[in-house]
Amino acid sequence: MKEEQRSLLLQSSSLFSPPQGVKLSYGTAGFRADASILRSTVHRVGMLAALRSLQTRSVVGLMITASHNKVTDNGVKIVDPSGGMLSQEWEPFADQLANAQTPEALLSLITEFVEKERIPFDGLQSAEILLGRDTRPSGESLLEVAKQGISSIFGAIALDLGILTTPQLHWMVRARNKGKPATEPAYFEQISSSFRCLVDLIPNETESNKMDNTVVVDGADGVGGEKLEVLKNMLTGLVIEVRNTGKDGGLLNDGVGADYVQKEKVVPRGFGSNDVGIRCASFDGDADRLVYFTVPTNSSSKIDLVDGDKILSLFAVFIKEQLSILTKEGNENPNNNSQARLGVVQTAYANGASTDYLKQLGLEVIFTPTGVKHLHEKAAQFDIGIYFEANGHGTILFSESWLSWLEARNNELSLASAGSEQQKAALRLLSVSKLINQAVGDALSCLLLVEAILHHKGWSIQKWNELYQDLPSRQLKVKVVDRTAVTTTNAETIAVSPPGIQEAIDAETAKHLKGRCFIRPSGTEDVIRVYAEASTQEAADSLADSVAKIVDRFLGFGSSKQ
């Protein structure tokens, strides 16, 4: 490393001291904490993003957001060249950078890492980082700090794209590295035109004409509501009413948003008795999660939730249906290699009833540990991989090789049998691949895909919600001295340590009809999470309580369940 570069790194990092007594860890969500202690961390992630860009010789992204967290929090994460999350191999280095106590220690870490990873660090190689932030008040100043971190690396350029949803930034990084337009107008144009194509391909005999074409969306007082106001004017055949846009004085994620609606199962602020029976949806703060709901009666604040598991099931039904139409003439053409391997990826938090339903459809269902990065990686192994967490984060991945085959097949069909059911199925699948955000879960694009499929099938939200009946469940947190004392296997469904705890959980679970329960350590705080399912809500509550007590007995402070 040249002396000028060393000097610049030392000088830049000396301006920002890491928070004393705080150890930060780079997880699925990047770094996340109270915004007041993040300046040093964000500055260093700016350096990290520049190094990642140099090493991959590609454009990377840096997003300032804390998603569904409260408004006083913020966070920072890197978008890899694929549009996905930062490579897991780089996460330990991110942790070391964030927690280095002195500029000298930081410089030593960077020098060692640059050598180990053979990162071109002579100033001749350029790096480009696309920057975005959500609507949090702390975002603008933290973004400036990130720019300073980026500019401390020779050859690194920061391009500030302003206020974006997190999925928009992921989409833009992916597009840029594929040599495609990577602007917000290009994003809006692609998803709106793909939606229009799907609507135009709705069969004439469908009952969609009888459907209410209005959806009311809770924008969580965040960036998603703001962007949806723009997008809705580009759509035909769908009326979107946006509430909690962030423009009416509401507080981000406070009694609103997908996380609140999914966990509390109550109406968000701004919704109530006037919305009984209407199709409603909620985004989270940075618009990478989506859940639907209805208000069943005007006498209660409770909702009927249609969560990520149900969204996954809707997508799976539609895609399986289109693949079936596409391969109807498969026997007539020996070269018709259209048997796509379609897979569904879930975590242990998926409701057991959804897993049973998907398996009954004949779908291949795979489980991974919690965390989008694990789901995404597994889904990418299929020709078409669909993943969703119950919290509403998910997407559909199409392999490049299968999409190439589909493009060619569509061209063949357009010549041989234009307007045939097979060709329409091919066009629908191509439209889905362009509408869905293949980089990451995206509330805006998923909303449009849900709406297009419901209209295609002529389904009300009530009919959609009746695909299967969720098993009652309960989630709890137990404060513990050391969360790392719990280790798990089998996609986090079995506790390996401490010894004896799994046997105690199994004994408790066996007491309940359709009982299922697992524990896992939180990725961010010293708590153990408990998830329980059973045939009745009372039984699920009882199972969760019993297992929380087991965790407390093995690991806790006493009676510390939250």
Coordinates of C-alpha atoms in Angstrom, one line a residue:
M1 CA 0.0 0.0 0.0
K2 CA 1.3 3.4 -1.0
E3 CA 2.3 5.8 1.8
E4 CA -0.3 8.4 0.5
Q5 CA -3.0 5.8 0.8
R6 CA -2.0 4.8 4.3
S7 CA -1.9 8.5 5.4
L8 CA -5.3 9.2 3.9
L9 CA -6.9 6.1 5.7
L10 CA -5.4 7.1 9.0
Q11 CA -6.4 10.8 8.7
S12 CA -10.0 9.9 7.6
S13 CA -10.6 7.2 10.3
S14 CA -9.2 9.5 13.1
L15 CA -12.3 11.7 12.6
F16 CA -14.7 9.0 13.7
S17 CA -14.3 7.1 17.0
P18 CA -16.0 3.8 17.4
P19 CA -18.7 3.7 20.2
Q20 CA -17.2 2.6 23.5
G21 CA -18.5 -0.6 25.1
V22 CA -20.6 -1.5 22.0
K23 CA -19.8 -4.5 19.9
L24 CA -21.5 -4.5 16.5
S25 CA -22.1 -7.5 14.3
Y26 CA -22.8 -7.6 10.5
G27 CA -25.9 -9.8 10.0
T28 CA -28.5 -10.3 7.3
A29 CA -29.6 -6.6 7.9
G30 CA -26.0 -5.3 7.9
F31 CA -25.2 -3.2 11.0
R32 CA -28.1 -1.8 12.9
A33 CA -28.2 0.3 16.1
D34 CA -29.3 3.6 17.5
A35 CA -28.4 6.2 14.8
S36 CA -26.4 8.3 17.4
I37 CA -23.6 5.6 17.7
L38 CA -23.3 4.7 14.0
R39 CA -21.1 7.3 12.5
S40 CA -17.8 5.4 12.8
T41 CA -19.4 2.2 11.6
V42 CA -21.0 3.8 8.5
H43 CA -17.7 5.5 7.7
R44 CA -15.9 2.1 7.8
V45 CA -18.6 0.4 5.8
G46 CA -17.9 3.1 3.1
M47 CA -14.3 1.8 3.1
L48 CA -15.5 -1.8 3.0
A49 CA -17.8 -1.1 0.0
A50 CA -15.0 0.5 -1.9
L51 CA -12.7 -2.5 -1.2
R52 CA -15.5 -4.9 -2.3
S53 CA -15.9 -2.9 -5.6
L54 CA -12.2 -3.1 -6.2
Q55 CA -12.0 -6.8 -5.5
T56 CA -15.0 -7.7 -7.7
R57 CA -14.2 -5.1 -10.4
S58 CA -17.9 -4.3 -10.3
V59 CA -20.4 -1.8 -9.0
V60 CA -21.6 -2.4 -5.5
G61 CA -24.3 -0.6 -3.4
L62 CA -24.4 0.9 0.1
M63 CA -27.8 1.4 1.7
I64 CA -28.5 3.5 4.8
T65 CA -31.7 2.0 6.4
A66 CA -33.0 0.2 9.5
S67 CA -36.0 -1.3 7.8
H68 CA -38.8 -2.0 10.3
N69 CA -36.9 -0.7 13.3
K70 CA -38.0 2.4 15.2
V71 CA -37.3 5.8 13.6
T72 CA -34.4 6.6 16.0
D73 CA -32.5 3.6 14.8
N74 CA -30.5 3.4 11.5
G75 CA -28.2 0.9 9.8
V76 CA -25.9 0.3 6.9
K77 CA -25.5 -2.6 4.5
I78 CA -23.7 -3.5 1.3
V79 CA -25.3 -4.7 -1.9
D80 CA -23.1 -7.2 -3.7
P81 CA -22.6 -7.0 -7.5
S82 CA -25.3 -9.6 -8.1
G83 CA -27.8 -7.3 -6.4
G84 CA -27.8 -9.7 -3.4
M85 CA -26.4 -9.3 0.0
L86 CA -22.7 -9.0 0.9
S87 CA -20.9 -12.3 0.5
Q88 CA -21.0 -14.1 3.8
E89 CA -17.2 -14.6 3.5
W90 CA -16.7 -10.9 4.0
E91 CA -19.0 -10.6 7.1
P92 CA -16.2 -11.4 9.6
F93 CA -14.0 -8.7 8.1
A94 CA -16.9 -6.3 8.3
D95 CA -17.2 -7.1 12.1
Q96 CA -13.5 -6.6 12.6
L97 CA -13.5 -3.2 10.8
A98 CA -16.5 -1.9 12.7
N99 CA -15.0 -2.9 16.1
A100 CA -11.4 -1.8 15.6
Q101 CA -10.6 0.6 18.4
T102 CA -7.9 2.8 16.9
P103 CA -7.1 4.2 13.4
E104 CA -3.9 2.2 13.5
A105 CA -5.7 -1.1 14.3
L106 CA -8.1 -0.3 11.4
L107 CA -5.2 0.3 9.0
S108 CA -3.5 -2.9 10.0
L109 CA -6.7 -4.9 9.4
I110 CA -7.2 -3.3 5.9
T111 CA -3.5 -3.9 4.9
E112 CA -3.7 -7.5 5.9
F113 CA -7.1 -8.1 4.2
V114 CA -6.0 -6.4 1.0
E115 CA -3.0 -8.7 0.8
K116 CA -5.0 -11.8 1.6
E117 CA -7.7 -11.0 -0.9
R118 CA -5.3 -9.7 -3.5
I119 CA -7.3 -6.5 -3.9
P120 CA -5.8 -4.1 -6.5
F121 CA -4.9 -1.2 -4.3
D122 CA -2.6 1.0 -6.4
G123 CA -5.1 3.6 -7.3
L124 CA -5.2 2.5 -10.9
Q125 CA -8.3 0.4 -10.5
S126 CA -11.5 2.3 -10.1
A127 CA -14.4 1.5 -7.7
E128 CA -18.0 2.6 -8.0
I129 CA -20.5 2.6 -5.2
L130 CA -24.2 3.4 -5.6
L131 CA -25.6 5.0 -2.5
G132 CA -29.2 5.1 -1.2
R133 CA -31.1 5.9 2.0
D134 CA -34.6 5.7 3.4
T135 CA -36.6 8.5 4.9
R136 CA -35.1 8.5 8.4
P137 CA -34.0 11.9 9.7
S138 CA -30.5 10.6 10.5
G139 CA -30.1 9.2 6.9
E140 CA -28.7 12.3 5.2
S141 CA -25.9 12.9 7.7
L142 CA -24.9 9.2 7.8
L143 CA -24.8 9.1 4.0
E144 CA -22.3 12.0 4.1
V145 CA -20.2 10.0 6.5
A146 CA -20.3 7.0 4.2
K147 CA -19.1 9.2 1.3
Q148 CA -16.1 10.2 3.4
G149 CA -15.3 6.6 4.0
I150 CA -15.5 5.8 0.3
S151 CA -13.4 8.8 -0.7
S152 CA -10.6 7.6 1.7
I153 CA -9.9 4.8 -0.8
F154 CA -8.0 5.9 -3.9
G155 CA -10.0 5.3 -7.1
A156 CA -13.4 5.0 -5.4
I157 CA -16.3 7.0 -6.6
A158 CA -19.7 7.4 -4.7
L159 CA -22.8 8.0 -6.7
D160 CA -25.6 9.3 -4.5
L161 CA -29.0 8.1 -5.8
G162 CA -31.0 9.9 -3.0
I163 CA -34.0 8.4 -1.2
L164 CA -34.8 4.9 -2.4
T165 CA -36.4 1.7 -1.1
T166 CA -33.8 -0.9 -0.2
P167 CA -35.0 -3.2 -3.0
Q168 CA -34.7 -0.4 -5.6
L169 CA -31.0 0.0 -4.7
H170 CA -30.5 -3.8 -5.0
W171 CA -32.3 -3.8 -8.4
M172 CA -30.1 -0.9 -9.6
V173 CA -26.8 -2.5 -8.6
R174 CA -27.9 -5.7 -10.4
A175 CA -29.0 -3.8 -13.5
R176 CA -25.8 -1.7 -13.6
N177 CA -23.6 -4.8 -13.5
K178 CA -25.6 -6.4 -16.3
G179 CA -25.1 -3.3 -18.5
K180 CA -28.7 -2.2 -18.2
P181 CA -30.2 1.2 -17.3
A182 CA -30.0 1.5 -13.5
T183 CA -32.2 4.4 -12.7
E184 CA -35.4 4.8 -10.7
P185 CA -37.5 5.6 -13.9
A186 CA -36.1 2.4 -15.5
Y187 CA -37.2 0.4 -12.4
F188 CA -40.7 1.9 -12.4
E189 CA -41.0 1.3 -16.2
Q190 CA -39.9 -2.3 -16.0
I191 CA -42.3 -3.3 -13.2
S192 CA -45.2 -1.3 -14.5
S193 CA -44.9 -2.6 -18.1
S194 CA -44.5 -6.2 -16.9
F195 CA -47.7 -5.8 -14.7
R196 CA -49.5 -4.4 -17.8
C197 CA -48.4 -7.5 -19.8
L198 CA -49.7 -9.9 -17.2
V199 CA -53.1 -8.0 -17.0
D200 CA -53.4 -8.1 -20.8
L201 CA -52.9 -11.9 -20.7
I202 CA -55.8 -12.5 -18.2
P203 CA -58.1 -15.0 -19.9
N204 CA -61.4 -13.5 -21.1
E205 CA -63.5 -16.1 -19.2
T206 CA -62.0 -15.2 -15.8
E207 CA -64.1 -13.7 -13.1
S208 CA -61.6 -10.9 -12.6
N209 CA -64.1 -8.4 -14.0
K210 CA -66.3 -9.0 -11.0
M211 CA -63.3 -8.4 -8.6
D212 CA -62.8 -5.2 -6.8
N213 CA -59.7 -3.6 -8.4
T214 CA -58.9 -1.5 -5.4
V215 CA -56.2 -2.3 -2.9
V216 CA -55.5 -0.1 0.2
V217 CA -51.8 0.0 1.2
D218 CA -50.2 1.0 4.5
G219 CA -46.9 2.6 3.6
A220 CA -45.5 2.4 7.2
D221 CA -44.9 6.1 7.0
G222 CA -41.7 5.2 5.2
V223 CA -40.1 5.4 1.7
G224 CA -42.4 2.7 0.3
G225 CA -45.5 4.8 0.6
E226 CA -43.7 7.7 -1.1
K227 CA -42.6 5.5 -4.0
L228 CA -46.0 3.8 -4.4
E229 CA -47.6 7.2 -4.9
V230 CA -45.4 7.6 -8.0
L231 CA -45.9 4.1 -9.3
K232 CA -49.7 3.9 -8.9
N233 CA -50.1 6.6 -11.6
M234 CA -48.3 4.4 -14.1
L235 CA -50.7 1.5 -13.7
T236 CA -54.0 0.7 -15.5
G237 CA -56.6 -1.8 -14.2
L238 CA -55.6 -1.3 -10.6
V239 CA -56.6 1.4 -8.1
I240 CA -54.1 1.9 -5.2
E241 CA -55.0 4.0 -2.2
V242 CA -51.9 4.7 -0.1
R243 CA -52.2 5.5 3.6
N244 CA -49.4 6.3 6.0
T245 CA -47.2 7.8 3.3
G246 CA -45.0 9.6 5.7
K247 CA -46.4 13.0 4.5
D248 CA -49.2 13.3 7.1
G249 CA -47.1 13.5 10.3
G250 CA -47.1 9.8 11.1
L251 CA -44.1 8.3 12.7
L252 CA -42.1 5.6 10.8
N253 CA -43.0 2.1 11.9
D254 CA -45.0 3.3 14.8
G255 CA -48.2 1.3 15.0
V256 CA -47.9 0.8 11.2
G257 CA -46.0 -1.4 8.8
A258 CA -45.7 -5.1 7.8
D259 CA -43.7 -6.1 10.9
Y260 CA -46.3 -4.6 13.3
V261 CA -49.2 -6.0 11.4
Q262 CA -47.7 -9.5 11.0
K263 CA -46.6 -9.8 14.6
E264 CA -49.5 -8.1 16.4
K265 CA -52.2 -9.2 14.0
V266 CA -54.1 -5.9 14.5
V267 CA -55.1 -3.0 12.2
P268 CA -52.3 -0.5 11.5
R269 CA -52.9 3.2 12.3
G270 CA -55.3 4.8 9.8
F271 CA -57.3 1.6 9.2
G272 CA -60.5 0.6 11.0
S273 CA -64.2 -0.2 10.7
N274 CA -64.6 1.5 7.4
D275 CA -62.3 -1.0 5.8
V276 CA -64.2 -4.2 6.7
G277 CA -63.8 -6.8 3.9
I278 CA -61.5 -4.6 1.8
R279 CA -58.2 -6.0 0.4
C280 CA -55.4 -4.3 2.4
A281 CA -51.6 -4.6 2.4
S282 CA -48.7 -3.3 4.5
F283 CA -45.1 -2.5 3.6
D284 CA -42.3 -2.2 6.1
G285 CA -40.2 0.9 6.6
D286 CA -37.8 0.3 3.6
A287 CA -40.4 -1.6 1.5
D288 CA -38.7 -5.0 1.3
R289 CA -41.5 -6.8 3.2
L290 CA -45.2 -7.2 2.2
V291 CA -48.2 -8.7 4.0
Y292 CA -51.9 -8.5 3.2
F293 CA -54.8 -8.4 5.6
T294 CA -58.5 -7.8 5.9
V295 CA -60.5 -6.3 8.6
P296 CA -63.2 -9.0 9.4
T297 CA -65.7 -7.0 11.5
N298 CA -66.1 -3.4 12.5
S299 CA -66.2 -4.3 16.2
S300 CA -62.6 -5.4 16.7
S301 CA -59.1 -4.2 15.9
K302 CA -58.1 -7.7 15.0
I303 CA -57.3 -8.6 11.4
D304 CA -57.3 -11.7 9.2
L305 CA -53.6 -11.8 8.2
V306 CA -52.4 -13.1 4.8
D307 CA -48.7 -13.4 5.4
G308 CA -45.5 -14.3 3.5
D309 CA -46.4 -18.0 3.6
K310 CA -49.7 -17.3 1.8
I311 CA -47.9 -15.0 -0.8
L312 CA -45.5 -17.8 -1.5
S313 CA -48.3 -20.3 -1.9
L314 CA -50.1 -17.9 -4.4
F315 CA -47.0 -17.5 -6.4
A316 CA -46.3 -21.2 -6.4
V317 CA -49.8 -22.1 -7.6
F318 CA -49.6 -19.6 -10.4
I319 CA -46.2 -20.6 -11.7
K320 CA -46.9 -24.3 -11.4
E321 CA -50.1 -23.7 -13.4
Q322 CA -48.3 -21.8 -16.2
L323 CA -45.5 -24.4 -16.4
S324 CA -48.2 -27.1 -16.7
I325 CA -49.8 -25.2 -19.6
L326 CA -46.4 -24.7 -21.2
T327 CA -45.5 -28.4 -21.1
K328 CA -48.8 -29.7 -22.3
E329 CA -47.4 -30.5 -25.8
G330 CA -44.1 -31.8 -24.4
N331 CA -44.7 -35.3 -25.6
E332 CA -45.0 -34.1 -29.2
N333 CA -41.6 -32.5 -29.2
P334 CA -38.7 -34.6 -28.0
N335 CA -36.4 -31.6 -27.8
N336 CA -38.8 -29.7 -25.5
N337 CA -36.7 -29.4 -22.4
S338 CA -39.2 -27.3 -20.5
Q339 CA -39.5 -29.4 -17.4
A340 CA -38.3 -26.7 -15.1
R341 CA -37.2 -27.7 -11.7
L342 CA -39.5 -25.6 -9.5
G343 CA -38.6 -25.4 -5.8
V344 CA -39.9 -23.7 -2.7
V345 CA -37.7 -22.6 0.1
Q346 CA -38.9 -21.9 3.7
T347 CA -37.5 -21.5 7.2
A348 CA -38.7 -23.3 10.4
Y349 CA -40.9 -20.2 11.1
A350 CA -43.1 -21.1 8.1
N351 CA -46.5 -22.2 9.3
G352 CA -46.7 -26.0 9.2
A353 CA -50.0 -25.8 7.4
S354 CA -48.3 -23.9 4.5
T355 CA -45.6 -26.5 4.2
D356 CA -48.2 -29.3 4.1
Y357 CA -50.2 -27.4 1.4
L358 CA -47.1 -26.9 -0.8
K359 CA -46.1 -30.6 -0.5
Q360 CA -49.7 -31.6 -1.4
L361 CA -49.3 -29.6 -4.6
G362 CA -46.4 -31.8 -5.5
L363 CA -43.8 -29.1 -4.9
E364 CA -40.2 -29.7 -3.7
V365 CA -39.9 -27.9 -0.4
I366 CA -36.5 -27.2 1.1
F367 CA -35.7 -25.7 4.6
T368 CA -32.8 -23.4 5.5
P369 CA -31.7 -21.5 8.6
T370 CA -33.4 -18.2 9.3
G371 CA -32.1 -15.3 7.2
V372 CA -32.8 -14.1 3.7
K373 CA -29.2 -14.8 2.6
H374 CA -29.7 -18.6 3.3
L375 CA -33.1 -18.7 1.5
H376 CA -31.8 -16.8 -1.5
E377 CA -28.7 -19.0 -1.9
K378 CA -30.9 -22.2 -1.8
A379 CA -33.5 -20.8 -4.2
A380 CA -30.8 -20.0 -6.7
Q381 CA -30.2 -23.7 -7.1
F382 CA -33.5 -24.3 -8.9
D383 CA -34.6 -23.3 -12.4
I384 CA -37.3 -21.4 -10.6
G385 CA -36.9 -20.9 -6.9
I386 CA -39.5 -19.2 -4.7
Y387 CA -38.7 -18.2 -1.2
F388 CA -40.6 -16.3 1.5
E389 CA -40.4 -15.8 5.2
A390 CA -43.7 -15.5 7.1
N391 CA -42.8 -11.8 7.8
G392 CA -43.4 -11.0 4.1
H393 CA -39.8 -10.9 2.8
G394 CA -39.3 -13.0 -0.3
T395 CA -39.0 -13.2 -4.1
I396 CA -38.7 -15.6 -7.1
L397 CA -35.4 -16.5 -8.8
F398 CA -35.2 -17.6 -12.4
S399 CA -32.0 -19.3 -13.6
E400 CA -30.3 -17.5 -16.6
S401 CA -30.2 -20.8 -18.5
W402 CA -33.9 -21.6 -18.1
L403 CA -34.9 -18.0 -19.0
S404 CA -32.8 -18.3 -22.2
W405 CA -34.6 -21.5 -23.0
L406 CA -38.0 -19.8 -22.3
E407 CA -37.2 -16.9 -24.5
A408 CA -36.3 -19.2 -27.4
R409 CA -39.4 -21.3 -26.7
N410 CA -41.6 -18.2 -26.8
N411 CA -40.1 -17.2 -30.2
E412 CA -40.8 -20.7 -31.5
L413 CA -44.4 -20.6 -30.3
S414 CA -44.9 -17.1 -31.7
L415 CA -44.1 -18.4 -35.2
A416 CA -45.8 -21.8 -34.9
S417 CA -48.9 -21.0 -32.8
A418 CA -49.1 -17.3 -31.9
G419 CA -51.8 -16.7 -29.4
S420 CA -52.0 -20.3 -28.2
E421 CA -52.3 -21.1 -24.6
Q422 CA -48.7 -22.4 -24.5
Q423 CA -47.4 -19.1 -25.9
K424 CA -49.5 -17.1 -23.4
A425 CA -48.1 -19.2 -20.6
A426 CA -44.5 -18.5 -21.8
L427 CA -45.3 -14.8 -22.0
R428 CA -46.7 -14.8 -18.5
L429 CA -43.6 -16.5 -17.1
L430 CA -41.3 -14.1 -18.9
S431 CA -43.4 -11.2 -17.5
V432 CA -43.2 -12.6 -14.0
S433 CA -39.4 -12.8 -14.3
K434 CA -39.2 -9.1 -15.2
L435 CA -41.9 -7.9 -12.7
I436 CA -40.4 -9.7 -9.7
N437 CA -37.2 -8.2 -8.2
Q438 CA -34.7 -11.1 -8.5
A439 CA -32.2 -9.3 -6.3
V440 CA -34.1 -9.3 -3.1
G441 CA -37.6 -9.2 -1.6
D442 CA -39.5 -6.1 -2.9
A443 CA -42.8 -5.0 -1.5
L444 CA -43.6 -2.8 -4.6
S445 CA -43.0 -5.6 -7.2
C446 CA -44.6 -8.3 -5.0
L447 CA -47.7 -6.2 -4.5
L448 CA -48.1 -5.9 -8.3
L449 CA -47.5 -9.6 -8.8
V450 CA -50.1 -10.6 -6.1
E451 CA -52.6 -8.2 -7.7
A452 CA -52.0 -9.6 -11.2
I453 CA -52.4 -13.2 -10.0
L454 CA -55.6 -12.5 -8.0
H455 CA -57.1 -10.8 -11.1
H456 CA -56.0 -13.6 -13.3
K457 CA -57.7 -16.2 -11.1
G458 CA -60.6 -14.0 -10.2
W459 CA -60.0 -14.6 -6.5
S460 CA -61.0 -12.3 -3.7
I461 CA -58.5 -12.0 -0.8
Q462 CA -60.9 -14.2 1.3
K463 CA -60.7 -17.0 -1.3
W464 CA -56.9 -16.6 -1.4
N465 CA -56.7 -16.8 2.4
E466 CA -58.7 -20.1 2.3
L467 CA -55.9 -22.0 0.4
Y468 CA -55.2 -23.5 3.8
Q469 CA -55.9 -22.8 7.5
D470 CA -52.9 -21.6 9.5
L471 CA -52.1 -23.6 12.6
P472 CA -52.2 -21.4 15.7
S473 CA -48.7 -20.3 16.7
R474 CA -46.9 -18.2 19.3
Q475 CA -43.5 -16.6 19.4
L476 CA -41.7 -15.5 22.6
K477 CA -38.3 -14.2 23.6
V478 CA -36.4 -15.3 26.7
K479 CA -33.6 -13.1 28.0
V480 CA -30.4 -15.2 28.7
V481 CA -26.9 -14.6 30.0
D482 CA -25.3 -15.9 26.8
R483 CA -27.3 -16.6 23.6
T484 CA -24.3 -18.5 22.1
A485 CA -24.9 -21.3 24.6
V486 CA -27.6 -22.5 22.2
T487 CA -26.4 -24.1 19.0
T488 CA -28.8 -25.7 16.5
T489 CA -28.9 -28.0 13.5
N490 CA -31.3 -29.2 10.9
A491 CA -32.3 -25.7 9.7
E492 CA -32.4 -24.5 13.3
T493 CA -35.1 -26.9 14.3
I494 CA -33.0 -29.0 16.7
A495 CA -31.0 -27.6 19.6
V496 CA -27.7 -29.4 19.9
S497 CA -26.6 -27.5 23.1
P498 CA -26.9 -27.1 26.0
P499 CA -27.2 -30.9 26.5
G500 CA -30.6 -32.1 27.5
I501 CA -32.6 -29.0 26.4
Q502 CA -33.9 -30.6 23.1
E503 CA -35.1 -33.6 25.0
A504 CA -37.0 -31.4 27.4
I505 CA -38.6 -29.5 24.5
D506 CA -39.6 -32.7 22.7
A507 CA -41.3 -34.0 25.9
E508 CA -43.3 -30.8 26.2
T509 CA -44.1 -30.7 22.5
A510 CA -45.4 -34.3 22.5
K511 CA -48.2 -33.3 25.0
H512 CA -49.9 -31.2 22.3
L513 CA -51.9 -32.3 19.2
K514 CA -50.0 -31.1 16.0
G515 CA -47.4 -29.7 18.4
R516 CA -44.2 -28.3 16.9
C517 CA -41.6 -26.1 18.8
F518 CA -38.1 -25.0 18.3
I519 CA -35.7 -22.5 19.9
R520 CA -32.9 -20.4 18.3
P521 CA -30.5 -17.7 19.4
S522 CA -31.2 -14.1 18.2
G523 CA -28.7 -12.8 15.8
T524 CA -28.6 -9.4 17.5
E525 CA -29.4 -9.5 21.2
D526 CA -29.0 -11.9 24.2
V527 CA -32.3 -13.5 23.8
I528 CA -33.5 -17.0 22.8
R529 CA -36.5 -17.0 20.4
V530 CA -39.2 -19.6 21.0
Y531 CA -41.6 -20.6 18.3
A532 CA -44.6 -23.0 19.0
E533 CA -47.5 -24.4 16.9
A534 CA -50.4 -26.6 18.0
S535 CA -53.9 -27.4 17.0
T536 CA -55.5 -24.6 19.1
Q537 CA -54.3 -21.1 20.1
E538 CA -54.5 -22.1 23.8
A539 CA -52.3 -25.1 23.2
A540 CA -49.8 -23.1 21.2
D541 CA -49.6 -20.5 24.0
S542 CA -49.2 -23.2 26.6
L543 CA -46.4 -24.9 24.6
A544 CA -44.5 -21.6 24.1
D545 CA -44.8 -20.7 27.8
S546 CA -43.6 -24.2 28.9
V547 CA -40.6 -24.1 26.5
A548 CA -39.8 -20.5 27.5
K549 CA -39.6 -21.8 31.1
I550 CA -37.3 -24.6 30.0
V551 CA -35.0 -22.1 28.3
D552 CA -35.0 -19.9 31.4
R553 CA -34.2 -22.9 33.6
F554 CA -31.2 -23.9 31.4
L555 CA -29.9 -20.5 30.4
G556 CA -31.7 -17.5 32.0
F557 CA -31.7 -15.2 34.9
G558 CA -34.9 -16.5 36.5
S559 CA -38.3 -15.4 35.4
S560 CA -37.3 -13.1 32.5
K561 CA -39.7 -13.9 29.6
Q562 CA -40.7 -10.9 27.6

